[in-house]
């Protein structure tokens, strides 16, 4: 299990952004993290993947543990070695490289299984196989998002962290991303899913958390969140 306990994160030594967040991602599950803009969702993802440093952020209290072992002082590379990998936003792919080269970059830590992992990616994303020799910069937004997820999967993570994979995508593509997350989870990968699209996220999650100004304000099974009046009103627009 991946777990944040009473986590406090500060940017630039002064700006307190996470104020004692506790969240659990049990192995095998899909956990959804919801919250308005600026609530701290991306910050929490960065803390899990070790990317806070790059943004002048720091854990000032609490811990992140993997199966009980603290990991919040490790570098992103060491955290990835432990099986935790964040799919960076679609735009962060390497635009001058081909689709396949991007995937190979993602798989460098597992050289012996490169072929197998490429095949797995192409099975999950047939579209990427069709375009494997093209420059990644020419992919559509949805395809770039898929490439970003595929690249993360190439390192065979046990925990996949997805930050708004459906952002800016047309409804049909959102549906495709949703189905893919379900499939990836069924194949054994645990998923922490940050989403503005609450109905999509909760429809596939086992458990959900709602973050508000750096604090967890709800922590419930996804089905209970879907039935909650406040969630229906504020996040699902069903008030
Ligand atoms: P969004 O959905 O808009 O991405 P979020 O819930 O992911 O929001 P964060 O991006 O984690 O929220 O931001 C939380 C707060 O931290 C915001 O007030 C933001 O301005 C601030 N913040 C984020 N990154 C930095 C940084 N590198 N330096 C200083 N402040 C930051």
Tab-separated table of C-alpha atoms and ligand atoms in Angstrom:
chain	number	residue	atom	x	y	z
A	1	UNK	CA	0.000	0.000	0.000
A	2	UNK	CA	1.071	3.517	-0.818
A	3	UNK	CA	0.167	5.931	1.933
A	4	UNK	CA	0.461	9.609	2.804
A	5	UNK	CA	0.161	10.300	6.529
A	6	UNK	CA	-0.454	13.730	7.948
A	7	UNK	CA	1.512	15.169	5.041
A	8	UNK	CA	2.453	18.816	5.053
A	9	UNK	CA	4.023	20.397	1.962
A	10	UNK	CA	5.428	23.892	1.622
A	11	UNK	CA	6.569	25.701	-1.538
A	12	UNK	CA	9.388	28.242	-1.503
A	13	UNK	CA	9.794	27.675	2.259
A	14	UNK	CA	6.722	29.762	3.020
A	15	UNK	CA	3.648	28.674	1.155
A	16	UNK	CA	1.802	25.920	2.997
A	17	UNK	CA	-0.149	23.953	0.395
A	18	UNK	CA	-0.867	20.556	1.972
A	19	UNK	CA	-2.013	20.796	5.579
A	20	UNK	CA	-1.871	17.329	7.045
A	21	UNK	CA	-3.166	15.099	4.266
A	22	UNK	CA	-3.711	11.397	4.908
A	23	UNK	CA	-4.577	9.169	1.969
A	24	UNK	CA	-4.205	5.468	1.248
A	25	UNK	CA	-3.814	3.732	-2.070
A	26	UNK	CA	-4.265	0.019	-1.369
A	27	UNK	CA	-2.689	-2.375	-3.833
A	28	UNK	CA	-4.988	-3.395	-6.661
A	29	UNK	CA	-7.406	-0.498	-6.332
A	30	UNK	CA	-8.252	2.625	-8.296
A	31	UNK	CA	-8.318	5.612	-5.937
A	32	UNK	CA	-9.769	8.910	-7.166
A	33	UNK	CA	-8.577	12.256	-5.896
A	34	UNK	CA	-11.003	15.106	-6.507
A	35	UNK	CA	-10.910	18.775	-5.658
A	36	UNK	CA	-11.253	22.256	-7.109
A	37	UNK	CA	-8.429	24.125	-8.854
A	38	UNK	CA	-5.646	24.907	-6.441
A	39	UNK	CA	-6.779	22.388	-3.810
A	40	UNK	CA	-3.372	20.690	-3.885
A	41	UNK	CA	-4.010	17.584	-5.989
A	42	UNK	CA	-1.001	18.046	-8.249
A	43	UNK	CA	1.151	18.830	-5.241
A	44	UNK	CA	0.157	15.549	-3.623
A	45	UNK	CA	1.009	13.690	-6.853
A	46	UNK	CA	4.395	15.403	-6.942
A	47	UNK	CA	4.988	14.340	-3.349
A	48	UNK	CA	4.212	10.721	-4.236
A	49	UNK	CA	6.478	10.687	-7.284
A	50	UNK	CA	9.322	12.664	-5.697
A	51	UNK	CA	8.944	15.655	-7.997
A	52	UNK	CA	8.437	18.319	-5.311
A	53	UNK	CA	12.101	19.319	-5.363
A	54	UNK	CA	11.919	20.378	-8.980
A	55	UNK	CA	9.192	22.845	-8.000
A	56	UNK	CA	10.868	24.152	-4.841
A	57	UNK	CA	8.459	22.191	-2.721
A	58	UNK	CA	9.283	20.299	0.468
A	59	UNK	CA	7.646	17.833	2.819
A	60	UNK	CA	7.781	19.613	6.178
A	61	UNK	CA	5.725	17.152	8.235
A	62	UNK	CA	4.267	13.679	7.988
A	63	UNK	CA	5.371	10.936	5.645
A	64	UNK	CA	4.809	8.946	2.509
A	65	UNK	CA	5.289	5.244	2.898
A	66	UNK	CA	5.293	2.264	0.572
A	67	UNK	CA	4.349	-0.898	2.439
A	68	UNK	CA	5.280	0.920	5.646
A	69	UNK	CA	8.686	2.157	4.469
A	70	UNK	CA	9.222	5.927	4.188
A	71	UNK	CA	9.970	7.027	0.621
A	72	UNK	CA	9.476	10.794	0.700
A	73	UNK	CA	13.195	11.516	0.892
A	74	UNK	CA	14.005	9.465	-2.201
A	75	UNK	CA	14.703	10.861	-5.663
A	76	UNK	CA	12.133	10.396	-8.454
A	77	UNK	CA	14.392	7.729	-9.986
A	78	UNK	CA	14.557	5.733	-6.753
A	79	UNK	CA	10.818	6.082	-6.270
A	80	UNK	CA	10.291	4.824	-9.822
A	81	UNK	CA	12.570	1.871	-8.987
A	82	UNK	CA	10.175	1.045	-6.167
A	83	UNK	CA	7.363	0.814	-8.690
A	84	UNK	CA	5.700	4.227	-8.425
A	85	UNK	CA	5.451	6.144	-11.666
A	86	UNK	CA	3.606	9.268	-12.665
A	87	UNK	CA	2.394	9.686	-16.227
A	88	UNK	CA	3.374	13.234	-16.977
A	89	UNK	CA	0.902	15.426	-18.696
A	90	UNK	CA	0.534	14.667	-22.424
A	91	UNK	CA	2.332	17.807	-23.507
A	92	UNK	CA	5.497	16.658	-21.750
A	93	UNK	CA	6.273	13.963	-24.297
A	94	UNK	CA	9.444	14.325	-26.355
A	95	UNK	CA	8.036	15.956	-29.481
A	96	UNK	CA	11.044	15.408	-31.772
A	97	UNK	CA	11.243	11.704	-31.053
A	98	UNK	CA	8.961	9.160	-32.662
A	99	UNK	CA	6.158	7.529	-30.740
A	100	UNK	CA	8.185	4.338	-30.379
A	101	UNK	CA	11.306	6.189	-29.258
A	102	UNK	CA	9.244	7.887	-26.552
A	103	UNK	CA	8.005	4.516	-25.369
A	104	UNK	CA	11.553	3.142	-25.371
A	105	UNK	CA	12.706	6.037	-23.193
A	106	UNK	CA	10.002	5.007	-20.728
A	107	UNK	CA	11.244	1.418	-20.821
A	108	UNK	CA	14.951	2.056	-20.267
A	109	UNK	CA	14.801	0.695	-16.740
A	110	UNK	CA	13.541	-2.666	-18.020
A	111	UNK	CA	15.782	-3.339	-21.033
A	112	UNK	CA	15.222	-7.078	-21.076
A	113	UNK	CA	11.498	-6.682	-21.267
A	114	UNK	CA	11.417	-3.844	-23.773
A	115	UNK	CA	9.835	-5.848	-26.570
A	116	UNK	CA	7.239	-7.392	-24.291
A	117	UNK	CA	6.330	-4.022	-22.796
A	118	UNK	CA	6.119	-2.380	-26.217
A	119	UNK	CA	3.751	-5.131	-27.334
A	120	UNK	CA	1.649	-4.564	-24.242
A	121	UNK	CA	1.456	-0.821	-24.957
A	122	UNK	CA	0.495	-1.405	-28.572
A	123	UNK	CA	-2.178	-3.837	-27.499
A	124	UNK	CA	-3.582	-1.265	-25.067
A	125	UNK	CA	-3.187	1.605	-27.542
A	126	UNK	CA	-3.509	0.330	-31.145
A	127	UNK	CA	-3.460	3.941	-32.274
A	128	UNK	CA	0.108	4.307	-31.009
A	129	UNK	CA	1.169	1.254	-32.968
A	130	UNK	CA	-0.269	2.759	-36.154
A	131	UNK	CA	1.699	5.922	-35.527
A	132	UNK	CA	4.805	4.412	-34.035
A	133	UNK	CA	7.217	5.854	-36.584
A	134	UNK	CA	5.787	9.372	-36.529
A	135	UNK	CA	7.116	12.266	-34.505
A	136	UNK	CA	5.251	12.433	-31.236
A	137	UNK	CA	4.789	16.176	-31.743
A	138	UNK	CA	2.276	15.470	-34.491
A	139	UNK	CA	-0.040	13.423	-32.290
A	140	UNK	CA	-3.444	14.765	-31.302
A	141	UNK	CA	-4.075	15.735	-27.675
A	142	UNK	CA	-5.738	12.410	-26.913
A	143	UNK	CA	-2.955	10.431	-28.552
A	144	UNK	CA	-0.321	12.386	-26.636
A	145	UNK	CA	-2.164	11.564	-23.442
A	146	UNK	CA	-2.112	7.886	-24.398
A	147	UNK	CA	1.590	8.079	-25.206
A	148	UNK	CA	2.248	9.632	-21.840
A	149	UNK	CA	0.400	6.803	-20.078
A	150	UNK	CA	2.085	4.211	-22.300
A	151	UNK	CA	5.501	5.640	-21.552
A	152	UNK	CA	4.850	5.352	-17.813
A	153	UNK	CA	3.632	1.765	-18.232
A	154	UNK	CA	6.854	0.807	-20.027
A	155	UNK	CA	8.594	0.746	-16.635
A	156	UNK	CA	5.988	-1.733	-15.339
A	157	UNK	CA	4.950	0.358	-12.347
A	158	UNK	CA	3.027	-1.233	-9.549
A	159	UNK	CA	1.450	2.150	-8.829
A	160	UNK	CA	0.500	4.421	-11.710
A	161	UNK	CA	-0.221	8.062	-10.872
A	162	UNK	CA	-2.421	9.846	-13.393
A	163	UNK	CA	-2.882	13.612	-13.195
A	164	UNK	CA	-5.989	14.646	-15.112
A	165	UNK	CA	-5.650	12.252	-18.047
A	166	UNK	CA	-8.953	13.469	-19.496
A	167	UNK	CA	-8.134	17.179	-19.361
A	168	UNK	CA	-9.156	18.966	-22.544
A	169	UNK	CA	-10.324	15.817	-24.328
A	170	UNK	CA	-13.581	15.358	-26.218
A	171	UNK	CA	-16.190	13.124	-24.523
A	172	UNK	CA	-15.473	10.133	-26.758
A	173	UNK	CA	-11.791	10.275	-25.869
A	174	UNK	CA	-12.577	10.699	-22.186
A	175	UNK	CA	-14.547	7.472	-22.477
A	176	UNK	CA	-11.560	5.773	-24.116
A	177	UNK	CA	-9.193	6.938	-21.401
A	178	UNK	CA	-11.670	5.708	-18.803
A	179	UNK	CA	-11.829	2.257	-20.402
A	180	UNK	CA	-8.046	2.141	-20.601
A	181	UNK	CA	-7.629	2.941	-16.931
A	182	UNK	CA	-10.052	0.120	-16.130
A	183	UNK	CA	-8.056	-2.269	-18.306
A	184	UNK	CA	-4.695	-1.211	-16.893
A	185	UNK	CA	-6.070	-1.763	-13.398
A	186	UNK	CA	-7.513	-5.149	-14.342
A	187	UNK	CA	-4.069	-6.129	-15.593
A	188	UNK	CA	-2.784	-5.579	-12.062
A	189	UNK	CA	-1.624	-1.962	-11.839
A	190	UNK	CA	-2.832	0.114	-8.899
A	191	UNK	CA	-4.001	3.583	-9.957
A	192	UNK	CA	-4.188	6.941	-8.229
A	193	UNK	CA	-6.325	9.111	-10.470
A	194	UNK	CA	-6.531	12.884	-10.124
A	195	UNK	CA	-9.488	14.190	-12.079
A	196	UNK	CA	-11.636	17.257	-12.549
A	197	UNK	CA	-14.065	14.911	-14.267
A	198	UNK	CA	-15.530	13.521	-11.056
A	199	UNK	CA	-18.200	11.358	-12.634
A	200	UNK	CA	-15.633	9.622	-14.826
A	201	UNK	CA	-13.227	9.101	-11.948
A	202	UNK	CA	-15.814	7.883	-9.451
A	203	UNK	CA	-17.380	5.540	-11.987
A	204	UNK	CA	-14.181	3.471	-12.010
A	205	UNK	CA	-12.690	4.127	-8.581
A	206	UNK	CA	-12.952	1.905	-5.530
A	207	UNK	CA	-12.389	4.781	-3.163
A	208	UNK	CA	-12.353	8.561	-3.426
A	209	UNK	CA	-10.904	11.514	-1.590
A	210	UNK	CA	-11.898	15.153	-1.862
A	211	UNK	CA	-9.226	17.740	-1.217
A	212	UNK	CA	-10.075	21.326	-0.298
A	213	UNK	CA	-7.397	23.968	0.306
A	214	UNK	CA	-4.837	21.370	1.236
A	215	UNK	CA	-7.029	19.207	3.479
A	216	UNK	CA	-8.971	16.008	2.950
A	217	UNK	CA	-12.626	16.866	3.506
A	218	UNK	CA	-14.093	13.563	2.327
A	219	UNK	CA	-12.725	10.051	2.338
A	220	UNK	CA	-15.280	7.453	1.247
A	221	UNK	CA	-15.946	4.511	-1.056
A	222	UNK	CA	-16.559	5.835	-4.559
A	223	UNK	CA	-20.166	4.622	-4.526
A	224	UNK	CA	-20.837	6.623	-1.355
A	225	UNK	CA	-19.296	9.741	-2.905
A	226	UNK	CA	-21.435	9.321	-6.012
A	227	UNK	CA	-24.503	9.286	-3.772
A	228	UNK	CA	-23.395	12.221	-1.611
A	229	UNK	CA	-25.514	15.373	-2.040
A	230	UNK	CA	-22.587	17.802	-1.867
A	231	UNK	CA	-20.572	15.810	-4.367
A	232	UNK	CA	-23.562	15.582	-6.673
A	233	UNK	CA	-24.074	19.311	-6.489
A	234	UNK	CA	-20.488	20.610	-6.625
A	235	UNK	CA	-18.640	17.999	-8.610
A	236	UNK	CA	-21.245	16.263	-10.717
A	237	UNK	CA	-23.478	19.269	-11.422
A	238	UNK	CA	-26.515	17.243	-10.451
A	239	UNK	CA	-27.725	19.469	-7.594
B	1	LIG	P1	-5.241	22.375	-10.459
B	1	LIG	O1	-6.411	21.498	-10.655
B	1	LIG	O2	-5.509	23.792	-10.782
B	1	LIG	O3	-3.958	21.854	-11.028
B	1	LIG	P2	-4.431	21.397	-7.871
B	1	LIG	O4	-5.484	20.917	-6.941
B	1	LIG	O5	-3.676	20.375	-8.612
B	1	LIG	O6	-5.041	22.438	-8.872
B	1	LIG	P3	-1.882	22.403	-7.044
B	1	LIG	O7	-1.420	22.571	-8.449
B	1	LIG	O8	-1.296	21.339	-6.223
B	1	LIG	O9	-3.464	22.276	-6.992
B	1	LIG	O10	-1.682	23.807	-6.328
B	1	LIG	C1	-1.996	24.018	-4.961
B	1	LIG	C2	-1.534	25.401	-4.563
B	1	LIG	O11	-0.114	25.446	-4.600
B	1	LIG	C3	-2.009	26.520	-5.477
B	1	LIG	O12	-2.326	27.614	-4.669
B	1	LIG	C4	-0.817	26.793	-6.348
B	1	LIG	O13	-0.801	28.146	-6.746
B	1	LIG	C5	0.343	26.504	-5.424
B	1	LIG	N1	1.530	26.047	-6.167
B	1	LIG	C6	1.595	25.004	-7.022
B	1	LIG	N2	2.845	24.831	-7.494
B	1	LIG	C7	3.593	25.797	-6.914
B	1	LIG	C8	4.991	26.158	-6.972
B	1	LIG	N3	5.847	25.478	-7.739
B	1	LIG	N4	5.407	27.219	-6.245
B	1	LIG	C9	4.538	27.897	-5.455
B	1	LIG	N5	3.240	27.613	-5.343
B	1	LIG	C10	2.762	26.582	-6.052
